CSV table of C-alpha atoms in Angstrom, one decimal:
chain,number,residue,atom,x,y,z
A,1,MET,CA,-0.6,0.3,-0.1
A,2,ARG,CA,0.8,4.0,-0.7
A,3,THR,CA,0.5,6.6,1.6
A,4,ASP,CA,1.0,10.3,0.4
A,5,ASN,CA,4.0,11.5,0.2
A,6,SER,CA,3.8,14.6,-1.1
A,7,SER,CA,4.1,16.4,1.7
A,8,LEU,CA,8.0,14.9,2.2
A,9,SER,CA,8.9,16.0,-0.7
A,10,TRP,CA,11.8,18.7,0.5
A,11,LEU,CA,13.1,15.7,2.2
A,12,LEU,CA,13.2,13.3,-0.5
A,13,SER,CA,16.5,11.8,-2.3
A,14,ARG,CA,16.1,9.6,-6.4
A,15,SER,CA,17.0,6.7,-3.7
A,16,ASP,CA,13.9,6.9,-1.1
A,17,ARG,CA,11.3,5.7,-3.5
A,18,SER,CA,12.6,1.8,-3.2
A,19,LYS,CA,15.1,0.3,-0.8
A,20,VAL,CA,17.8,-2.1,-0.1
A,21,ARG,CA,16.9,-4.8,2.6
A,22,LEU,CA,19.4,-6.7,4.0
A,23,PRO,CA,19.4,-9.0,7.0
A,24,GLY,CA,17.6,-6.8,10.2
A,25,THR,CA,17.9,-3.8,8.5
A,26,ASP,CA,16.2,-1.3,5.5
A,27,ARG,CA,18.0,1.3,3.9
A,28,ALA,CA,19.2,3.2,0.8
A,29,HIS,CA,22.0,2.1,-0.3
A,30,ASP,CA,23.7,-1.3,0.0
A,31,PRO,CA,26.4,-1.7,2.5
A,32,THR,CA,30.0,-0.8,0.3
A,33,ALA,CA,28.4,2.0,-0.2
A,34,THR,CA,27.5,2.9,3.3
A,35,LEU,CA,31.1,2.2,4.3
A,36,GLU,CA,32.5,3.9,2.1
A,37,MET,CA,30.3,7.7,3.2
A,38,ALA,CA,31.4,6.3,6.4
A,39,GLY,CA,34.9,5.8,5.7
A,40,ARG,CA,35.5,9.3,4.4
A,41,ALA,CA,34.0,10.7,6.9
A,42,ALA,CA,35.5,9.1,9.6
A,43,ARG,CA,38.2,11.0,10.5
A,44,MET,CA,36.8,14.3,10.0
A,45,VAL,CA,34.4,13.2,13.4
A,46,GLY,CA,37.8,12.0,15.3
A,47,ILE,CA,37.3,8.3,15.1
A,48,THR,CA,40.6,6.4,14.7
A,49,ARG,CA,40.0,3.0,15.6
A,50,VAL,CA,36.8,0.4,14.3
A,51,ALA,CA,36.9,-2.7,16.9
A,52,ASP,CA,35.1,-6.1,16.4
A,53,ILE,CA,34.5,-7.2,20.1
A,54,THR,CA,32.3,-9.8,19.2
A,55,ARG,CA,34.4,-12.5,20.6
A,56,LEU,CA,34.9,-11.4,23.6
A,57,ASP,CA,31.6,-12.8,24.3
A,58,THR,CA,29.8,-15.9,23.8
A,59,ILE,CA,26.9,-15.5,21.7
A,60,GLY,CA,28.2,-14.4,19.0
A,61,ILE,CA,26.1,-11.6,17.6
A,62,PRO,CA,28.1,-9.5,15.7
A,63,THR,CA,28.9,-6.2,18.2
A,64,PHE,CA,31.2,-3.5,16.9
A,65,GLN,CA,33.2,0.0,18.3
A,66,ALA,CA,33.9,2.9,17.5
A,67,ILE,CA,36.7,4.7,19.4
A,68,ARG,CA,36.5,9.1,18.7
A,69,PRO,CA,39.1,9.8,22.1
A,70,THR,CA,38.2,13.5,21.4
A,71,SER,CA,34.8,13.4,22.3
A,72,ARG,CA,32.5,15.5,23.2
A,73,THR,CA,30.5,12.6,24.8
A,74,LEU,CA,30.6,9.3,24.5
A,75,ALA,CA,34.7,8.4,23.5
A,76,VAL,CA,32.5,4.2,22.8
A,77,SER,CA,29.7,4.0,20.1
A,78,GLN,CA,29.1,0.2,19.6
A,79,GLY,CA,27.3,-0.7,16.4
A,80,LYS,CA,25.4,-4.2,16.3
A,81,GLY,CA,23.8,-6.0,12.9
A,82,ILE,CA,22.7,-9.0,11.5
A,83,THR,CA,26.8,-9.6,10.2
A,84,PRO,CA,30.1,-8.0,11.0
A,85,GLU,CA,30.2,-5.7,7.8
A,86,LEU,CA,26.2,-4.1,8.9
A,87,ALA,CA,27.6,-3.9,11.7
A,88,ARG,CA,30.2,-2.5,11.6
A,89,LEU,CA,28.4,0.3,10.2
A,90,SER,CA,26.3,0.7,12.5
A,91,ALA,CA,29.1,1.6,15.2
A,92,MET,CA,30.5,4.2,12.8
A,93,MET,CA,27.2,5.2,11.9
A,94,GLU,CA,26.6,6.5,15.8
A,95,ALA,CA,30.5,8.1,16.6
A,96,VAL,CA,29.5,10.1,12.8
A,97,GLU,CA,25.9,11.1,14.0
A,98,LEU,CA,27.2,12.1,18.4
A,99,TRP,CA,30.0,14.2,16.4
A,100,HIS,CA,27.7,15.9,14.6
A,101,ALA,CA,24.7,16.6,17.1
A,102,GLU,CA,27.6,17.7,19.8
A,103,GLN,CA,28.8,20.8,17.3
A,104,PRO,CA,27.9,23.9,18.4
A,105,MET,CA,24.9,25.4,16.7
A,106,THR,CA,23.8,29.4,16.8
A,107,PRO,CA,20.0,30.2,17.1
A,108,VAL,CA,18.6,32.8,15.5
A,109,THR,CA,16.3,33.7,18.1
A,110,THR,CA,17.0,34.2,21.7
A,111,ALA,CA,13.2,34.1,23.7
A,112,SER,CA,10.7,33.1,26.2
A,113,PRO,CA,8.5,30.8,24.7
A,114,ARG,CA,5.0,33.5,24.6
A,115,GLU,CA,7.5,35.6,22.6
A,116,VAL,CA,7.1,33.0,19.5
A,117,GLY,CA,4.8,31.0,20.0
A,118,GLY,CA,3.5,31.4,17.1
A,119,GLN,CA,6.0,30.1,15.7
A,120,LEU,CA,6.2,26.9,17.7
A,121,GLY,CA,2.2,25.2,16.3
A,122,TYR,CA,3.0,22.9,19.5
A,123,ASP,CA,3.3,23.7,23.3
A,124,VAL,CA,7.2,23.3,24.5
A,125,ARG,CA,6.1,21.8,27.8
A,126,ASP,CA,4.6,19.2,25.4
A,127,LEU,CA,8.5,18.7,25.3
A,128,PRO,CA,11.1,15.7,27.3
A,129,LEU,CA,11.4,17.9,30.2
A,130,SER,CA,14.5,18.4,32.7
A,131,PRO,CA,13.1,17.2,35.7
A,132,PRO,CA,12.5,19.6,38.1
A,133,THR,CA,12.2,21.9,35.3
A,134,VAL,CA,12.4,25.4,35.6
A,135,LEU,CA,10.3,25.9,32.1
A,136,HIS,CA,7.8,28.8,32.6
A,137,ASP,CA,6.4,31.1,30.0
A,138,GLY,CA,8.7,33.8,30.3
A,139,LEU,CA,11.8,31.6,30.7
A,140,PRO,CA,14.5,33.5,27.2
A,141,LEU,CA,15.4,30.1,25.6
A,142,ASP,CA,17.8,29.8,22.7
A,143,TRP,CA,15.8,28.2,19.3
A,144,VAL,CA,16.7,26.7,16.6
A,145,VAL,CA,14.6,26.4,13.1
A,146,GLY,CA,13.1,22.9,12.4
A,147,ARG,CA,10.6,21.8,10.1
A,148,SER,CA,7.5,20.0,10.3
A,149,LEU,CA,7.1,16.5,9.2
A,150,VAL,CA,3.3,16.3,8.6
A,151,ASP,CA,3.5,20.2,5.8
A,152,GLY,CA,6.8,20.7,5.5
A,153,SER,CA,6.4,24.1,7.3
A,154,GLU,CA,9.6,25.6,9.6
A,155,ARG,CA,8.4,25.6,13.6
A,156,LEU,CA,11.9,26.6,15.6
A,157,VAL,CA,12.7,24.2,18.3
A,158,PRO,CA,14.5,24.5,21.8
A,159,LYS,CA,18.5,23.7,21.1
A,160,GLU,CA,18.9,22.4,24.4
A,161,SER,CA,16.5,19.2,22.5
A,162,VAL,CA,18.3,19.3,19.8
A,163,GLY,CA,22.2,19.4,21.0
A,164,PHE,CA,23.7,17.3,22.9
A,165,SER,CA,27.4,17.9,24.7
A,166,LEU,CA,28.5,16.6,27.7
A,167,LEU,CA,31.2,19.7,28.5
A,168,ARG,CA,31.2,20.6,31.2
A,169,LYS,CA,29.4,24.5,30.4
A,170,SER,CA,29.5,28.0,32.3
A,171,GLY,CA,27.3,30.6,33.5
A,172,TRP,CA,23.5,30.2,34.9
A,173,ASN,CA,22.4,26.8,33.1
A,174,PRO,CA,18.8,26.5,35.1
A,175,PRO,CA,16.9,23.0,34.6
A,176,VAL,CA,15.2,23.3,31.2
A,177,PHE,CA,14.1,19.5,29.1
A,178,PHE,CA,15.9,16.6,29.6
A,179,GLU,CA,19.2,15.8,27.1
A,180,SER,CA,20.1,13.5,25.6
A,181,THR,CA,20.1,11.9,22.5
A,182,ASN,CA,16.5,10.2,21.4
A,183,GLY,CA,15.8,11.1,17.9
A,184,LEU,CA,19.3,11.1,16.6
A,185,ALA,CA,20.2,9.6,13.9
A,186,SER,CA,22.0,9.1,10.5
A,187,GLY,CA,21.6,7.3,7.2
A,188,ASN,CA,22.4,6.8,3.7
A,189,THR,CA,20.1,10.5,3.0
A,190,LEU,CA,18.5,12.5,4.6
A,191,VAL,CA,14.5,10.1,3.8
A,192,GLU,CA,16.3,7.7,5.9
A,193,ALA,CA,17.9,9.2,9.0
A,194,VAL,CA,15.3,10.6,9.7
A,195,LEU,CA,12.9,7.5,9.4
A,196,HIS,CA,14.6,5.7,12.1
A,197,ALA,CA,15.7,8.3,14.5
A,198,LEU,CA,11.8,8.4,14.5
A,199,TYR,CA,12.0,4.5,14.9
A,200,GLU,CA,13.8,5.3,18.1
A,201,VAL,CA,11.6,8.0,19.9
A,202,ILE,CA,8.8,5.7,19.3
A,203,GLU,CA,10.4,3.4,20.4
A,204,ARG,CA,10.8,5.5,23.7
A,205,ASP,CA,8.1,6.6,24.0
A,206,ALA,CA,7.3,3.1,24.7
A,207,VAL,CA,9.7,2.1,26.4
A,208,THR,CA,8.8,4.3,28.5
A,209,THR,CA,5.4,4.0,29.1
A,210,ALA,CA,5.2,0.6,30.2
A,211,MET,CA,8.7,1.1,32.1
A,212,ALA,CA,6.2,4.8,34.8
A,213,GLY,CA,3.1,2.4,34.6
A,214,GLY,CA,4.5,-1.2,35.4
A,215,ASP,CA,3.5,-2.1,32.3
A,216,LYS,CA,5.8,-5.0,31.3
A,217,GLY,CA,4.3,-5.9,27.7
A,218,VAL,CA,3.2,-9.1,25.8
A,219,LEU,CA,5.2,-12.1,26.9
A,220,VAL,CA,6.0,-13.7,23.2
A,221,ASP,CA,7.7,-16.3,20.9
A,222,PRO,CA,10.2,-15.3,18.5
A,223,GLY,CA,9.6,-19.0,17.3
A,224,THR,CA,6.4,-17.8,16.1
A,225,LEU,CA,7.7,-15.1,13.5
A,226,GLY,CA,9.0,-17.3,11.3
A,227,SER,CA,11.9,-15.1,9.8
A,228,PRO,CA,15.5,-17.3,8.9
A,229,VAL,CA,17.0,-14.0,10.9
A,230,VAL,CA,15.2,-14.0,14.2
A,231,ASP,CA,15.9,-17.8,14.1
A,232,GLU,CA,19.7,-17.6,13.7
A,233,LEU,CA,19.5,-15.4,16.9
A,234,CYS,CA,17.8,-17.5,19.3
A,235,GLY,CA,20.1,-20.2,18.2
A,236,LEU,CA,22.8,-18.1,18.8
A,237,LEU,CA,21.5,-17.2,21.8
A,238,THR,CA,20.6,-21.3,23.1
A,239,ARG,CA,23.6,-22.3,21.5
A,240,ALA,CA,26.1,-19.8,23.8
A,241,ARG,CA,23.4,-21.0,26.7
A,242,VAL,CA,21.7,-17.8,27.5
A,243,GLY,CA,18.1,-17.4,28.3
A,244,LEU,CA,16.1,-14.7,26.7
A,245,GLU,CA,12.6,-13.3,27.0
A,246,VAL,CA,10.8,-11.1,24.4
A,247,ARG,CA,8.2,-8.9,25.4
A,248,SER,CA,6.0,-6.6,23.1
A,249,LEU,CA,5.4,-3.5,24.3
A,250,PRO,CA,2.0,-1.9,23.7
A,251,SER,CA,2.8,1.8,21.6
A,252,PRO,CA,0.0,3.9,20.9
A,253,THR,CA,1.4,4.3,16.9
A,254,GLY,CA,0.1,1.0,16.3
A,255,LEU,CA,3.8,-0.1,15.5
A,256,PRO,CA,6.0,-3.7,16.9
A,257,CYS,CA,7.5,-2.5,19.9
A,258,PHE,CA,9.9,-5.6,21.5
A,259,LEU,CA,11.3,-5.5,24.8
A,260,ALA,CA,14.4,-8.5,24.5
A,261,ARG,CA,15.7,-9.7,28.1
A,262,ILE,CA,19.3,-11.7,27.7
A,263,SER,CA,21.4,-14.2,31.0
A,264,CYS,CA,22.8,-16.1,31.9
A,265,ASP,CA,24.4,-18.5,34.9
A,266,ASP,CA,28.5,-17.6,33.5
A,267,TYR,CA,27.3,-13.2,33.5
A,268,PRO,CA,24.4,-13.3,35.8
A,269,PRO,CA,23.2,-9.9,35.0
A,270,ALA,CA,20.5,-8.9,32.7
A,271,PHE,CA,20.7,-7.2,29.9
A,272,MET,CA,18.5,-5.1,27.8
A,273,GLY,CA,17.3,-4.5,23.8
A,274,PHE,CA,14.7,-2.9,22.3
A,275,GLY,CA,12.9,-2.6,18.7
A,276,CYS,CA,10.7,-0.9,16.9
A,277,HIS,CA,10.3,-1.0,13.5
A,278,LEU,CA,6.6,-2.2,10.6
A,279,GLY,CA,7.5,-4.5,10.7
A,280,SER,CA,8.6,-6.9,13.4
A,281,GLU,CA,11.2,-8.7,12.4
A,282,ILE,CA,13.0,-5.6,11.8
A,283,ALA,CA,12.1,-4.8,15.1
A,284,LEU,CA,12.5,-7.8,17.1
A,285,THR,CA,16.1,-8.6,15.5
A,286,ARG,CA,16.9,-4.5,16.8
A,287,ALA,CA,16.1,-5.5,20.6
A,288,VAL,CA,17.7,-9.4,20.8
A,289,THR,CA,21.5,-7.8,18.9
A,290,GLU,CA,20.5,-4.5,21.1
A,291,ALA,CA,20.4,-6.8,24.4
A,292,ALA,CA,23.9,-8.4,22.8
A,293,GLN,CA,25.9,-5.6,22.3
A,294,ALA,CA,24.2,-3.9,25.7
A,295,ARG,CA,26.3,-6.7,27.2
A,296,LEU,CA,29.6,-7.2,25.6
A,297,GLY,CA,29.6,-3.1,26.5
A,298,TYR,CA,30.4,-4.1,29.8
A,299,ILE,CA,32.6,-7.7,29.0
A,300,SER,CA,34.3,-5.5,27.1
A,301,GLY,CA,34.7,-2.2,29.8
A,302,ALA,CA,35.3,0.0,26.7
A,303,ARG,CA,32.0,2.7,27.2
A,304,ASP,CA,31.9,5.7,29.8
A,305,ASP,CA,28.3,5.3,30.5
A,306,LEU,CA,29.1,1.5,32.7
A,307,HIS,CA,26.0,2.0,35.9
A,308,PRO,CA,27.5,1.1,38.4
A,309,GLY,CA,25.4,-0.8,40.5
A,310,VAL,CA,24.3,-3.8,37.3
A,311,HIS,CA,25.8,-6.8,38.9
A,312,ASP,CA,23.2,-6.2,41.6
A,313,GLY,CA,21.5,-9.1,43.2
A,314,ALA,CA,18.0,-7.0,41.3
A,315,ARG,CA,19.2,-7.2,38.4
A,316,HIS,CA,19.8,-11.0,38.4
A,317,ARG,CA,16.1,-12.7,37.9
A,318,PRO,CA,16.4,-15.3,35.4
A,319,VAL,CA,15.5,-15.2,32.4
A,320,PRO,CA,12.6,-18.4,31.3
A,321,ALA,CA,14.5,-21.7,30.0
A,322,THR,CA,11.4,-22.1,27.9
A,323,ASP,CA,9.6,-19.9,25.3
A,324,THR,CA,6.2,-19.5,26.0
A,325,GLY,CA,4.4,-16.8,25.1
A,326,GLU,CA,2.1,-15.9,21.7
A,327,ALA,CA,2.6,-15.7,19.0
A,328,ILE,CA,4.2,-12.7,16.9
A,329,PRO,CA,1.9,-11.4,13.6
A,330,LYS,CA,4.1,-11.3,10.8
A,331,LEU,CA,3.9,-7.2,9.9
A,332,THR,CA,5.6,-6.1,7.1
A,333,ALA,CA,7.2,-2.9,5.8
A,334,HIS,CA,6.5,-0.7,2.8
A,335,GLN,CA,8.4,-1.7,-0.1
A,336,SER,CA,9.7,2.4,0.0
A,337,LEU,CA,11.8,5.1,2.3
A,338,VAL,CA,9.6,8.0,2.0
A,339,ASP,CA,6.0,5.5,2.2
A,340,ASP,CA,7.4,3.8,5.4
A,341,LEU,CA,8.6,7.1,6.3
A,342,ALA,CA,4.5,8.8,4.8
A,343,ASP,CA,2.2,5.6,7.0
A,344,VAL,CA,5.3,6.7,10.6
A,345,VAL,CA,4.8,10.7,9.9
A,346,GLY,CA,0.7,9.7,9.8
A,347,ARG,CA,0.7,7.4,13.2
A,348,ALA,CA,3.4,8.9,15.9
A,349,ALA,CA,0.6,12.4,15.1
A,350,ALA,CA,-1.3,11.3,15.8
A,351,ALA,CA,-0.7,9.3,18.4
A,352,PHE,CA,1.0,11.9,20.4
A,353,SER,CA,-1.3,15.5,19.2
A,354,ALA,CA,1.6,17.1,17.7
A,355,ALA,CA,3.0,17.4,14.0
A,356,PRO,CA,6.7,16.0,14.3
A,357,LEU,CA,9.5,17.9,13.6
A,358,VAL,CA,13.1,17.5,12.3
A,359,VAL,CA,16.2,19.6,12.7
A,360,ASP,CA,18.7,19.3,9.8
A,361,LEU,CA,22.6,18.7,11.4
A,362,THR,CA,24.2,17.8,7.9
A,363,ARG,CA,27.7,19.7,7.5
A,364,ASP,CA,28.3,19.3,3.9
A,365,GLU,CA,32.5,19.0,4.8
A,366,ILE,CA,30.9,16.1,6.5
A,367,GLY,CA,28.6,14.5,3.8
A,368,VAL,CA,26.0,12.4,6.0
A,369,PRO,CA,22.5,13.4,6.3
A,370,VAL,CA,22.4,13.6,10.0
A,371,VAL,CA,19.0,14.9,11.6
A,372,ARG,CA,16.9,15.4,15.1
A,373,VAL,CA,13.7,14.3,15.3
A,374,VAL,CA,11.7,16.0,18.3
A,375,ALA,CA,8.2,14.8,19.2
A,376,PRO,CA,5.9,17.3,20.9
A,377,GLY,CA,3.7,14.3,23.3
A,378,SER,CA,6.0,11.5,23.1
A,379,ARG,CA,7.9,10.7,26.2
A,380,VAL,CA,12.1,9.6,27.7
A,381,THR,CA,13.2,9.0,30.2
A,382,PRO,CA,16.8,8.4,31.4
A,383,GLU,CA,16.4,5.0,33.0
A,384,VAL,CA,15.3,4.8,29.4
A,385,PHE,CA,19.3,5.1,28.5
């Protein structure tokens, strides 16, 4: 089914009218072309090494790390995939997009929400806020220009909701918005980047809602999907004697969202991964591979953001040895990336009661499309990270 995507014409490239279907993902270009693009950008963003850490664990799900010693956020970016090539790309592209979020941005204006209310089209209080926050209608804020993904119109977005840096700030910096990497994504094209950013926003909204409400979702059986890719991942976990629990999380968008949790007797802490996509197979593979990636992050000890309590006894609840969950409906995406995006934008706008917004962070000298998607009305909390 094709949807009306005329409102996205300003984003389109020729590649977005189709897609390259890969194990566990859909892309605009094949991995070879993407690797060439990422390789050209690597030196300019400070990537000094890309490491294969897959064999530090017994599972065997491909996981890589891209190292940026001069990073203003995380010096180590991780990537996962069904194949080593896709995992390498995932790590490199994450490092590239983080570099873009770290770069200083010049605001187009500094004004209070009351003064620029007519240029927003949303309630600024519907953005993820810092707990606590000092936001009020008269608070001066720096603003950058974004665009509505519903009609392409220009909208102002708080700069603090777009950029991200862990450098210590000087001067007066009152807590206003929750700063994170949520909705930050790169891709072969702008459409691909926006689509993956929006998937992440929807995924984290579903996870946050589940955590806040104590809803663990519905236990599902990965084997019922009938996917060779998913079956291969489950086989790797079984051979490594690692338990897997998968739950389907409700999302107001109706998109498949999964939580995967893994643990084993040899390394008891439970690690979680999340995934969201129009296609249930891709959503599930993302969740499972992310759980394996999270586990390898702790095994390698190389990340800057490792949680000190990961080995606490409270996290050692064993994963069930057998899966008796419900069947997973086999949902599929459209034939092109632009049709996928039009569908997901419509769902998000209806679910969150506001148009999702995109800020283009792409820099011509780097040559990789990078965006930040902000969706007023969606939720995200620190516990998701």
